Tab-separated table of C-alpha atoms and ligand atoms in Angstrom:
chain	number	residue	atom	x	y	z
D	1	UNK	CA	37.130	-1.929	0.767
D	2	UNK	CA	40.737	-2.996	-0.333
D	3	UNK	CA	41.900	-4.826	3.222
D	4	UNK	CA	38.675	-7.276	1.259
D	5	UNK	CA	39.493	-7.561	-2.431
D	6	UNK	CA	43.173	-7.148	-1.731
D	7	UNK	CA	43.179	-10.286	0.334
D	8	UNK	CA	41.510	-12.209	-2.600
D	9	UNK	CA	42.704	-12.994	-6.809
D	10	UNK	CA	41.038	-9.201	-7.526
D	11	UNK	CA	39.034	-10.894	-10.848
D	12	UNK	CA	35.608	-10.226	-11.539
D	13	UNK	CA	34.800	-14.189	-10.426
D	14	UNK	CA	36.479	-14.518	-7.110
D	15	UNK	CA	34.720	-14.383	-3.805
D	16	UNK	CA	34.402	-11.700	-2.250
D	17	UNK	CA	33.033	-10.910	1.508
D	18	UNK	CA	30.089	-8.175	1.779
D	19	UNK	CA	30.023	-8.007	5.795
D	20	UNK	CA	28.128	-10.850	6.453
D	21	UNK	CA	27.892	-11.744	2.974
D	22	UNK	CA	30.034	-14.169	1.077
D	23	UNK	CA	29.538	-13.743	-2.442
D	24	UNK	CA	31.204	-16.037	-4.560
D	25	UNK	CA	31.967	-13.451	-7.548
D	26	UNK	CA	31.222	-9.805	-8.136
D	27	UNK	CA	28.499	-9.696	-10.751
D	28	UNK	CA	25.866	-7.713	-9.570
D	29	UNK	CA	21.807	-7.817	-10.880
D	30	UNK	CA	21.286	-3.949	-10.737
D	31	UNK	CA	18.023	-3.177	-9.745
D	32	UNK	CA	15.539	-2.426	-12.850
D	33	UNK	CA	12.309	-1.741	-12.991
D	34	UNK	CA	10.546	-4.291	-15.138
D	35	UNK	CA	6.671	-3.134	-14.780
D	36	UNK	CA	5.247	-6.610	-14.414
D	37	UNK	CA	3.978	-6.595	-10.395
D	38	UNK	CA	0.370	-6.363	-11.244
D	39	UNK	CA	-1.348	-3.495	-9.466
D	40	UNK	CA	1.626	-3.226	-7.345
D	41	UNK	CA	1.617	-7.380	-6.628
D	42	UNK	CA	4.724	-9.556	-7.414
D	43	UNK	CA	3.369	-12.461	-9.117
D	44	UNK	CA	5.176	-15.805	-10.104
D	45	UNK	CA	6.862	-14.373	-13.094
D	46	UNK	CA	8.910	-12.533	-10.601
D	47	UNK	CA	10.351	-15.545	-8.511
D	48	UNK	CA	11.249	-16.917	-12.052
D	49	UNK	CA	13.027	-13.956	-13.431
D	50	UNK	CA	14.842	-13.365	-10.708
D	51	UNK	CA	15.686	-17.010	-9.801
D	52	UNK	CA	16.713	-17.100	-13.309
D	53	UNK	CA	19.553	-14.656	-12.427
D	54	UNK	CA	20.542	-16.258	-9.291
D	55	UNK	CA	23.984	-18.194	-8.973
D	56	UNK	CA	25.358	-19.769	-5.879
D	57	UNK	CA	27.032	-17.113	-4.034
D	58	UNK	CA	25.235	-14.309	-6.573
D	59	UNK	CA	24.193	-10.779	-5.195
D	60	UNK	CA	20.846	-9.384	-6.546
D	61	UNK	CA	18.898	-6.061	-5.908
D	62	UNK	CA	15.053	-5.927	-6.726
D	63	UNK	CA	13.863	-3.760	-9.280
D	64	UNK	CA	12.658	-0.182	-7.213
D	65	UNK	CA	9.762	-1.152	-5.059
D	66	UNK	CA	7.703	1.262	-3.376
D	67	UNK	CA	7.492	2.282	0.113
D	68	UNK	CA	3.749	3.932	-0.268
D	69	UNK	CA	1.203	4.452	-1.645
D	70	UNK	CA	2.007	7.896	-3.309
D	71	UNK	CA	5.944	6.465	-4.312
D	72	UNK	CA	4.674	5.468	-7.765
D	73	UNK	CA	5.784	6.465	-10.989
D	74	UNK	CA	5.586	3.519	-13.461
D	75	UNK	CA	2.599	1.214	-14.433
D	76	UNK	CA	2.424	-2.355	-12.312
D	77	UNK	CA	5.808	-1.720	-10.031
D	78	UNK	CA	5.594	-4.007	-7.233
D	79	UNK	CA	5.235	-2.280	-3.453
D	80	UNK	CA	6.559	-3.608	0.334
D	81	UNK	CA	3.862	-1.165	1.948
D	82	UNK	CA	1.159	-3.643	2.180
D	83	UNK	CA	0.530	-7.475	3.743
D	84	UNK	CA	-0.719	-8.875	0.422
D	85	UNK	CA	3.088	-7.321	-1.470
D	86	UNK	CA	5.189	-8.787	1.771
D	87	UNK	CA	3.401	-12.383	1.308
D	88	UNK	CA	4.095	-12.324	-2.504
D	89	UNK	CA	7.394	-11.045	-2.209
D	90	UNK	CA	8.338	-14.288	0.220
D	91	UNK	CA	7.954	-16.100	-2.715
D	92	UNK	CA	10.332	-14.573	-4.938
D	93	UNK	CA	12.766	-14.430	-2.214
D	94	UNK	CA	12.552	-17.887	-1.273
D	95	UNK	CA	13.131	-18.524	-5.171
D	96	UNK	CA	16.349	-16.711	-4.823
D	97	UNK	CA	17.587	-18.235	-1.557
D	98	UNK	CA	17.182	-21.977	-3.020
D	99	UNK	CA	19.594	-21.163	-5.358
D	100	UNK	CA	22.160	-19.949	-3.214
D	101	UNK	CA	21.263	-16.255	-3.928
D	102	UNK	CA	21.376	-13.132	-1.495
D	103	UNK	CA	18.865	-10.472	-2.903
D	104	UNK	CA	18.232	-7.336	-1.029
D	105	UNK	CA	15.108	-5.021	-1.860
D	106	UNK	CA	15.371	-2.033	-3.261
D	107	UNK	CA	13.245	1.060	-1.754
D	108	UNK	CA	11.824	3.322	-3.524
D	109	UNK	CA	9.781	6.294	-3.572
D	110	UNK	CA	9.854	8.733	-7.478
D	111	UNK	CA	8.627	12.132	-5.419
D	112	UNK	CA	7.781	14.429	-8.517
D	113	UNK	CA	8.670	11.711	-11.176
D	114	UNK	CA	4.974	10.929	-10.968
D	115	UNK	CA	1.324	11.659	-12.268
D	116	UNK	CA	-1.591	12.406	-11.082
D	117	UNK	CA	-3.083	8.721	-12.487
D	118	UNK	CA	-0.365	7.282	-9.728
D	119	UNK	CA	-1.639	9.102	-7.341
D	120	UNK	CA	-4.010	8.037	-4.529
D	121	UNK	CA	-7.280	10.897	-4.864
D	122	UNK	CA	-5.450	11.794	-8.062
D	123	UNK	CA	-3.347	14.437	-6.238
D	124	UNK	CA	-0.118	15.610	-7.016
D	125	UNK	CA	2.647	13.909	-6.816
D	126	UNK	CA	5.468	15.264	-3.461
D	127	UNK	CA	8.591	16.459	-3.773
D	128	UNK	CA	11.328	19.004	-2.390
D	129	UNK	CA	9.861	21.524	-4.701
D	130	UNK	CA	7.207	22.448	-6.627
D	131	UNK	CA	8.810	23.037	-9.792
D	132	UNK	CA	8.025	20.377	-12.853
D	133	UNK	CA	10.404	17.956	-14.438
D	134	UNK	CA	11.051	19.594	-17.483
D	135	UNK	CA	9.085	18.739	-21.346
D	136	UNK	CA	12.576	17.133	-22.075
D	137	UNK	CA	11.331	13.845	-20.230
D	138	UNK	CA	7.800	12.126	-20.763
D	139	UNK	CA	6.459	10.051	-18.232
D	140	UNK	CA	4.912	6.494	-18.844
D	141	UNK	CA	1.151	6.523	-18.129
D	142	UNK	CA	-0.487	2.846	-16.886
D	143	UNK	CA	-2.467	3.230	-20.792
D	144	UNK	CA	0.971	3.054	-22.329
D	145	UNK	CA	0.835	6.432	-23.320
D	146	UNK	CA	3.346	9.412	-22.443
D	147	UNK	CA	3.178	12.840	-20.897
D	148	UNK	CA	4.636	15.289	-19.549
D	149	UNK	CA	5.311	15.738	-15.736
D	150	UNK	CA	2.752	17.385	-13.841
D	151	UNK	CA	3.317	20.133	-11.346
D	152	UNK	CA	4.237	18.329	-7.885
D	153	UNK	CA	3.717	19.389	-4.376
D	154	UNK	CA	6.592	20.382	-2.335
D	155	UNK	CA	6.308	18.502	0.642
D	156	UNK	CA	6.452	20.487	4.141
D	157	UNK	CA	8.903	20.430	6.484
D	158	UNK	CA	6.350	18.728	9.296
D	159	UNK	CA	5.182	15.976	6.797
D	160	UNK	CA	8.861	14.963	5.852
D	161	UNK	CA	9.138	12.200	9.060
D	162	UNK	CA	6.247	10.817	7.893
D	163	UNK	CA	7.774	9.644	4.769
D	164	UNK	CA	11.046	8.431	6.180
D	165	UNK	CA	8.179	5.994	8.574
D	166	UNK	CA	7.555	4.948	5.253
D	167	UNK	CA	11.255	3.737	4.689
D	168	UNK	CA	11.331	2.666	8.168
D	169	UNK	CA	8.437	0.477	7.734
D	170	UNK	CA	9.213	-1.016	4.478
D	171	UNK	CA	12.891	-1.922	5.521
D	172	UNK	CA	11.198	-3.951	8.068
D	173	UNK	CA	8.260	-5.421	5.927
D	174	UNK	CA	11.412	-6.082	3.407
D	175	UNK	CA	13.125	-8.314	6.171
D	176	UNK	CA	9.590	-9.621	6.926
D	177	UNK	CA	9.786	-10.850	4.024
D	178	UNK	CA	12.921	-12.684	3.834
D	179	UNK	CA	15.103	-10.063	2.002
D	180	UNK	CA	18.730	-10.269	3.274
D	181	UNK	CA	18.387	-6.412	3.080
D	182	UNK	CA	17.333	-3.335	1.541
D	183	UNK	CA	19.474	-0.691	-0.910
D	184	UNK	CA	17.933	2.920	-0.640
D	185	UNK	CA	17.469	4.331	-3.599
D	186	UNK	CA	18.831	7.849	-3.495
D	187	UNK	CA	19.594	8.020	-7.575
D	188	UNK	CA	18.690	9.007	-10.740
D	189	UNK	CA	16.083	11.827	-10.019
D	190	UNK	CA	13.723	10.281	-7.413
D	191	UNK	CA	12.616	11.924	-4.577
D	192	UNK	CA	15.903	11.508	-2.392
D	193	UNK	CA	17.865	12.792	-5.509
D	194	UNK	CA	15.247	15.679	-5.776
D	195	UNK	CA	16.280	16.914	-2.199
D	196	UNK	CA	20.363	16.554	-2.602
D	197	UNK	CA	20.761	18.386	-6.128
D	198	UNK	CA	20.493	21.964	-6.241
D	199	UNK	CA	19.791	22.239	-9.524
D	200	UNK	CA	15.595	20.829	-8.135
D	201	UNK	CA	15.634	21.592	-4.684
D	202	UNK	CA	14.976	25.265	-4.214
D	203	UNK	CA	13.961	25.104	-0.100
D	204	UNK	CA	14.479	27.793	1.876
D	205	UNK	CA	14.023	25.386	5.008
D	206	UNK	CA	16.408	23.100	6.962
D	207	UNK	CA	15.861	20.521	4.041
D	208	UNK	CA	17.367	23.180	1.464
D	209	UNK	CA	20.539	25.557	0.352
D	210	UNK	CA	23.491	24.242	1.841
D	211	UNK	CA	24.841	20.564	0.644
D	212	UNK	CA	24.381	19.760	4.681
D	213	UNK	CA	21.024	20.462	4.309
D	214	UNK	CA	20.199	19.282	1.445
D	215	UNK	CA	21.697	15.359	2.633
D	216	UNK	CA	19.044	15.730	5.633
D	217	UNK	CA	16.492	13.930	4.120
D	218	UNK	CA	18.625	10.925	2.902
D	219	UNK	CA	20.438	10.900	5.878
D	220	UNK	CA	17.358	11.046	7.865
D	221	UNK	CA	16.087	7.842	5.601
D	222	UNK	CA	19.416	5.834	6.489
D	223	UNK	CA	19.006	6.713	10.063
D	224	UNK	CA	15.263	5.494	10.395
D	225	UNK	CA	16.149	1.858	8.103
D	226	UNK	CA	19.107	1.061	10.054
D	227	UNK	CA	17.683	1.459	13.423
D	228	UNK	CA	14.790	-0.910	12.182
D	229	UNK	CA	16.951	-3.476	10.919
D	230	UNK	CA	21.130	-2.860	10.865
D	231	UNK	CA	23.643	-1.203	9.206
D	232	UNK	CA	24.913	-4.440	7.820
D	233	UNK	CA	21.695	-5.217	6.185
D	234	UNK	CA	21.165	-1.755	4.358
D	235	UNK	CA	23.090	-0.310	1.357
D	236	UNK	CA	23.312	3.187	-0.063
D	237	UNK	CA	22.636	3.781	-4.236
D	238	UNK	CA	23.453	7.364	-5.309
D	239	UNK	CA	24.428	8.898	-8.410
D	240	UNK	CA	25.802	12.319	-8.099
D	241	UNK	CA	27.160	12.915	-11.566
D	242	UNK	CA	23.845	11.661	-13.810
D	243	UNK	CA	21.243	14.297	-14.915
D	244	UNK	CA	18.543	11.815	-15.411
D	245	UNK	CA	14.923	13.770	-14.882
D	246	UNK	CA	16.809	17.130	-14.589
D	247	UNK	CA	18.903	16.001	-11.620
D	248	UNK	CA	21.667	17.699	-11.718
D	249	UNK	CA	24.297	19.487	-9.254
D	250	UNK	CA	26.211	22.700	-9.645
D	251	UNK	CA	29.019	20.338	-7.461
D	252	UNK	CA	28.667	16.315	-8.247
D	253	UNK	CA	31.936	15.734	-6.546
D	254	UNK	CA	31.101	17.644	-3.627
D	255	UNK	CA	27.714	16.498	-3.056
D	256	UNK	CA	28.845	13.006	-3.572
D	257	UNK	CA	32.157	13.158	-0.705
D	258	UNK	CA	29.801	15.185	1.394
D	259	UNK	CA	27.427	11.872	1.152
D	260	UNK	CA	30.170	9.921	1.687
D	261	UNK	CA	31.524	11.527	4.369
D	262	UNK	CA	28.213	11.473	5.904
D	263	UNK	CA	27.966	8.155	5.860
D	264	UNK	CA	31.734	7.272	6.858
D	265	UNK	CA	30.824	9.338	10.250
D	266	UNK	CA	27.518	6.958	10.848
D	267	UNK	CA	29.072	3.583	10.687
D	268	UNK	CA	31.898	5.341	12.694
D	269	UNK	CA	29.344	6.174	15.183
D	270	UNK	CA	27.658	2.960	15.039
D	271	UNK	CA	30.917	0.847	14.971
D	272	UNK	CA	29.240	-0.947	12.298
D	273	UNK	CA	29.710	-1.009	8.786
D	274	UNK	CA	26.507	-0.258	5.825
D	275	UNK	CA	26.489	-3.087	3.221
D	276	UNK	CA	27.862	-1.174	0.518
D	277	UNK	CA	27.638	2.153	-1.414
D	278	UNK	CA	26.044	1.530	-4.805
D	279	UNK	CA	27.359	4.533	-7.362
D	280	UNK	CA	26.233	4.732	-10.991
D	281	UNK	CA	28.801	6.064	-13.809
D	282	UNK	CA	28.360	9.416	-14.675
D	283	UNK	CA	28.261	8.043	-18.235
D	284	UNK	CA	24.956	6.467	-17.972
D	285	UNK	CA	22.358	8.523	-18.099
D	286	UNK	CA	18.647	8.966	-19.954
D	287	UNK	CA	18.637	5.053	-19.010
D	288	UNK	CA	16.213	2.948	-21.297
D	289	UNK	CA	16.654	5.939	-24.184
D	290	UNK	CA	20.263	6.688	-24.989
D	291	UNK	CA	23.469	4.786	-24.949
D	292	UNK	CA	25.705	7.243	-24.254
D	293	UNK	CA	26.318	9.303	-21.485
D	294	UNK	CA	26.646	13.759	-20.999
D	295	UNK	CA	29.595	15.016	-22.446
D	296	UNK	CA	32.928	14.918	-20.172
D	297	UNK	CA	35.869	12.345	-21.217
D	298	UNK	CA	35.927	8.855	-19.839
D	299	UNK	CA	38.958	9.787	-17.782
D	300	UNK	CA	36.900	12.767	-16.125
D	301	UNK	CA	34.353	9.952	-15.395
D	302	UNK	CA	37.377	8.073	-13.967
D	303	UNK	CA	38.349	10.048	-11.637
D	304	UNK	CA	35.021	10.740	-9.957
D	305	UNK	CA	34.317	7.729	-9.061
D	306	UNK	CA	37.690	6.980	-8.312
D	307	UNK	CA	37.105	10.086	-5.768
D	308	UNK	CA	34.269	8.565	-4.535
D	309	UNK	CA	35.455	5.313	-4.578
D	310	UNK	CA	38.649	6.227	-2.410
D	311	UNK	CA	36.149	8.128	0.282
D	312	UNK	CA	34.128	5.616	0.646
D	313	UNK	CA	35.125	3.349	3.859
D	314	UNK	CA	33.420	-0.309	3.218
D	315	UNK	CA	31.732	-2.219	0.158
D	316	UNK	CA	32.020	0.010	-3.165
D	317	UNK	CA	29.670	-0.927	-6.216
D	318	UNK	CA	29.861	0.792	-9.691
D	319	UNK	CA	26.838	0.691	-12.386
D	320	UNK	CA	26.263	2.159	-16.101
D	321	UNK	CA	27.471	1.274	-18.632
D	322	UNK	CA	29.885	-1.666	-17.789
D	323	UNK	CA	30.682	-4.184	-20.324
D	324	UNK	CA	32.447	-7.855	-19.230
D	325	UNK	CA	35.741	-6.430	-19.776
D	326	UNK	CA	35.062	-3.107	-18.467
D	327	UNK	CA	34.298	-4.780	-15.090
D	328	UNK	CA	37.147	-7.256	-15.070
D	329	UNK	CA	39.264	-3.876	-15.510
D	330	UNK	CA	37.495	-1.887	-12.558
D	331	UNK	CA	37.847	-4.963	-10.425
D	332	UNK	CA	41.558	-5.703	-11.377
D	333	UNK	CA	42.274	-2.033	-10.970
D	334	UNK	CA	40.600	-1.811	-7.242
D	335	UNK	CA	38.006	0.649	-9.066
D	336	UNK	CA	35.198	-0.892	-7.378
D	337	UNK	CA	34.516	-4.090	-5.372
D	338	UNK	CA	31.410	-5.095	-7.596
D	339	UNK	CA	30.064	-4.202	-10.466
D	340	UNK	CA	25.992	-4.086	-11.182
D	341	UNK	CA	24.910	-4.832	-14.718
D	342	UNK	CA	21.639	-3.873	-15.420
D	343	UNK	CA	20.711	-4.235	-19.448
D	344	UNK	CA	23.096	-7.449	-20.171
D	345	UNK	CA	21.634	-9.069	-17.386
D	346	UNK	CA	18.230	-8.293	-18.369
D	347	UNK	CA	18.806	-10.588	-21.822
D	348	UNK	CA	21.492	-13.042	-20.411
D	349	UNK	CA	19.917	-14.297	-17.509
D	350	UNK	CA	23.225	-16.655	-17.222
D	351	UNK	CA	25.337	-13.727	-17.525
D	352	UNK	CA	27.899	-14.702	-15.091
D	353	UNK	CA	28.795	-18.071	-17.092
D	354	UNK	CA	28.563	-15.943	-20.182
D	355	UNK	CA	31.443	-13.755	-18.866
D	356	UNK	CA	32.971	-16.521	-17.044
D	357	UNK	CA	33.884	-18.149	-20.256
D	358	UNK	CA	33.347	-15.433	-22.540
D	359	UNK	CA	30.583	-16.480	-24.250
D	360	UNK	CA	28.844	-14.809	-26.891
D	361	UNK	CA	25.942	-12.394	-25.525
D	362	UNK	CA	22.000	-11.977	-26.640
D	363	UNK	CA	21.117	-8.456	-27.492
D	364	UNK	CA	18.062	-6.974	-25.285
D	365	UNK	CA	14.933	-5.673	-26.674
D	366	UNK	CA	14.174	-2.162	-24.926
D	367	UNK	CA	10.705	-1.871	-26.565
D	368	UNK	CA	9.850	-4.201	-23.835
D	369	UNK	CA	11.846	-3.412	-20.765
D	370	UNK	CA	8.485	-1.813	-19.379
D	371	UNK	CA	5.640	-4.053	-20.362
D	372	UNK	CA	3.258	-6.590	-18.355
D	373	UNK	CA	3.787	-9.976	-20.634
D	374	UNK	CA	5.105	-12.383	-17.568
D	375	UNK	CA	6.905	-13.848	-20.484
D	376	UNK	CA	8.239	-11.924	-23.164
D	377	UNK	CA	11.243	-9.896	-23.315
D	378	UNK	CA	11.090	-11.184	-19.176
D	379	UNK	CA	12.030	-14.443	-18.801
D	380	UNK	CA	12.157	-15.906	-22.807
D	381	UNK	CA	15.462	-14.772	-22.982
D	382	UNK	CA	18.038	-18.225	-23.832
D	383	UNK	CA	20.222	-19.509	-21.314
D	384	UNK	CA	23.648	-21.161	-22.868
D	385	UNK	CA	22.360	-24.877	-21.443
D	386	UNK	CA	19.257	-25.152	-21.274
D	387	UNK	CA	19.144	-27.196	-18.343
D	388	UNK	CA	19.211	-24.338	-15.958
D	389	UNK	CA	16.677	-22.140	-17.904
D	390	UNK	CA	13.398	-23.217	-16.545
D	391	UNK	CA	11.516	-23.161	-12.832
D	392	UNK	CA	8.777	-25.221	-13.997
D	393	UNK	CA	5.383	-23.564	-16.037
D	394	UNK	CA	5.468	-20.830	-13.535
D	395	UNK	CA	5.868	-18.307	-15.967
D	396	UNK	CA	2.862	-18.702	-17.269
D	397	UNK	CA	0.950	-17.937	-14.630
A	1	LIG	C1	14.797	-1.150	-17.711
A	1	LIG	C2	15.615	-0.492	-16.655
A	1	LIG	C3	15.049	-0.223	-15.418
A	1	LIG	C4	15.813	0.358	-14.397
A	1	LIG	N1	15.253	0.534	-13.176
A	1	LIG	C5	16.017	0.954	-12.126
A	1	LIG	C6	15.489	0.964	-10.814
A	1	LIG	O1	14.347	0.576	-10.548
A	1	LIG	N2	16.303	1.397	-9.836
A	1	LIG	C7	17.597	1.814	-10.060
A	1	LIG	O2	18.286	2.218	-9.135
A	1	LIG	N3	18.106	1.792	-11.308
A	1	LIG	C8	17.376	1.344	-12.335
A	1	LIG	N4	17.924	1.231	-13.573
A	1	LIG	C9	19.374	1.501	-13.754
A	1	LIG	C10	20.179	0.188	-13.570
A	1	LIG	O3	20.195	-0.223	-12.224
A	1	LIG	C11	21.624	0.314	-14.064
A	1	LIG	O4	22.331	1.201	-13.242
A	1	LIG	C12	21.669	0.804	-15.485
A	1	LIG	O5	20.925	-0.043	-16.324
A	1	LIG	C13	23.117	0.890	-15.984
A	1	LIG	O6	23.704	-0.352	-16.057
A	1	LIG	P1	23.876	-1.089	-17.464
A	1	LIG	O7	24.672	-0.183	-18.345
A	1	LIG	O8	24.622	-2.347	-17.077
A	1	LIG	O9	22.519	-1.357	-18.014
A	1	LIG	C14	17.172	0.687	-14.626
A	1	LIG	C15	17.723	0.427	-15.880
A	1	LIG	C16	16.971	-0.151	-16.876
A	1	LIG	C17	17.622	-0.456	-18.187
């Protein structure tokens, strides 16, 4: 972490080197779901929204993308499980790499964020428990309409290595691909987050009760994905402190330095380094319905990623809630390495000239952050010169 950004100006627009990476600032594309993969298919639109967001030297992640066929949990998300996704997917990644970019996939799988209508047979959906997410969250239905989670089924202990074959297999249809790696998604409430927070899983197993056991099945996931394809290709995203879908932790910081820790002792063991660890702000939560964050001052906030910032032994990235100056501060303060913006980037495509010169920002329109148009509210949003706004009539297509 610091030997790197200490050796370099420490702004939010100087290099900076991600292992093999050199990234010529540290503006991040968060991963975001954007629902327009049609029946699980990246089509054109894709390779020009994200090649829309790609600068020289720029680091993007790929909205969640599924690693099976029973990982979905939101209409039209695109999948790596299948030849038909790894073929499309070439094409947005070759989009991205003519522009200088380096995009890595993100992997996904929602466990009991999920409905039966996602579901292959119409089953229910897996997780580390068979509790519900509670009323307090509605799911999105492929009709547009909402409901409330269903009862999942907690997966058993047997069947678990057959999902991490899942990650496995994806990481390595990702690099098939072209990807220049994969982030596992082990935030916000998905299944990875359903088996490290005690306040869902309730196992009585080796996958459950103690914080060791309860980082099995993640650590089981990085295991599997970097002995298909490399620590240096694979990052980490985790968010210990955020409550979204009723994740929460009687012990955030713990869980978070025991992941840490975790991880530290692997790339020990391998003598090779992850990518990065990708951490979102305790203050973002209910993403894509409220602004602000759970109660606890920003300095509480501070200090745990701070915490987990200073355990953390390679590439750190911070996400939620970041504004230009808020990331110019983390950076200058050696808060973070990079910082991933997810909502300004969704309506400033050129958000890195934007911030670079401080230019004046378009407001995004959440009403359609989830819907199919391959044009609107995807990539209609203005660039400053409009020059470098359009790939051609793809978009239309
Ligand atoms: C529409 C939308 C979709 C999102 N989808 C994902 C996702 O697929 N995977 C993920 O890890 N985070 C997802 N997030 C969270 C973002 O990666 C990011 O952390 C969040 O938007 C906070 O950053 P911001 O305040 O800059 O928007 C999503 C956020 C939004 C707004």
């Amino acid at each position: 972490m610091a030997e790197n950004s200490a050796a370099q100006d420490g702004s939010l627009f100087s290099p900076y080197r991600m292992g093999k990476f050199s990234l010529s600032h540290r503006v991040v594309l968060a991963p975001m779901t954007r629902c327009r993969a049609l029946n699980g298919i990246p089509r054109p639109a894709l390779a020009e929204y994200y090649a829309q967001r790609t600068t020289n030297g720029g680091f993007l992640i790929t909205e969640g993308t599924l690693v099976s066929n029973t990982a979905a949990g939101f209409p039209h998300v695109p999948g790596i499980y299948s030849e038909e996704q790894v073929e499309a997917w070439k094409k947005v990644v070759d989009a991205v790499h003519k522009k200088g970019g380096i995009i890595f996939c993100q992997l996904w799988h929602v466990g009991r964020a999920s409905h039966r209508v996602y579901q292959p047979g119409g089953a229910p959906p897996i997780s580390s428990t068979s509790k519900p997410i509670s009323s307090r969250w509605r799911i999105l239905k492929p009709d547009g309409s909402y409901s409330t989670y269903p009862e999942p089924r907690a997966l058993e202990a047997y069947e678990i290595q057959d999902v991490v074959e899942h990650y496995r297999k994806a990481a390595l249809n990702a690099i098939r691909a072209g990807f220049d790696g994969i982030e596992i998604h082990g935030a916000h409430g998905y299944l990875i987050d359903q088996f490290l927070k005690n306040g869902i899983n309730d196992r009585t197993d080796e996958y459950g009760g103690s914080i060791a056991n309860r980082c099995k099945f993640l650590m089981q996931v990085v295991q599997a994905v970097v002995g298909a394809i490399g620590a240096e290709q694979v990052g980490v995203r985790i968010s210990p402190a955020i409550d979204h879908l009723d994740a929460t932790d009687s012990d955030p910081l713990g869980l978070g330095l025991e992941v840490i820790s975790r991880l530290n002792k692997l790339q020990a063991d391998l003598g090779s380094r992850l990518t990065y660890l990708h951490v979102t702000q305790p203050r973002y939560t209910a993403y894509g319905q409220a602004e602000s964050g759970r109660p606890g001052s920003e300095e509480e906030e501070a200090q745990l990623m701070r915490a987990f910032r200073k355990a953390y032994q390679g590439t750190f990235i911070c996400s939620g809630g970041y504004t230009r100056e808020l990331g110019m501060e983390a950076v200058a303060q050696d808060d973070t390495d990079l910082v991933s913006y997810g909502r300004l980037f969704i309506s400033n495509p050129d958000l890195v000239l934007r911030f670079k010169i401080n230019a004046p920002l378009t407001k995004y329109n959440r009403k359609t952050f989830y819907t199919q148009d391959p044009v609107v509210g995807y990539t209609d949003y203005p660039f400053l010169n409009r020059d470098s706004a359009s790939q051609g009539p793809l978009s239309r297509l």
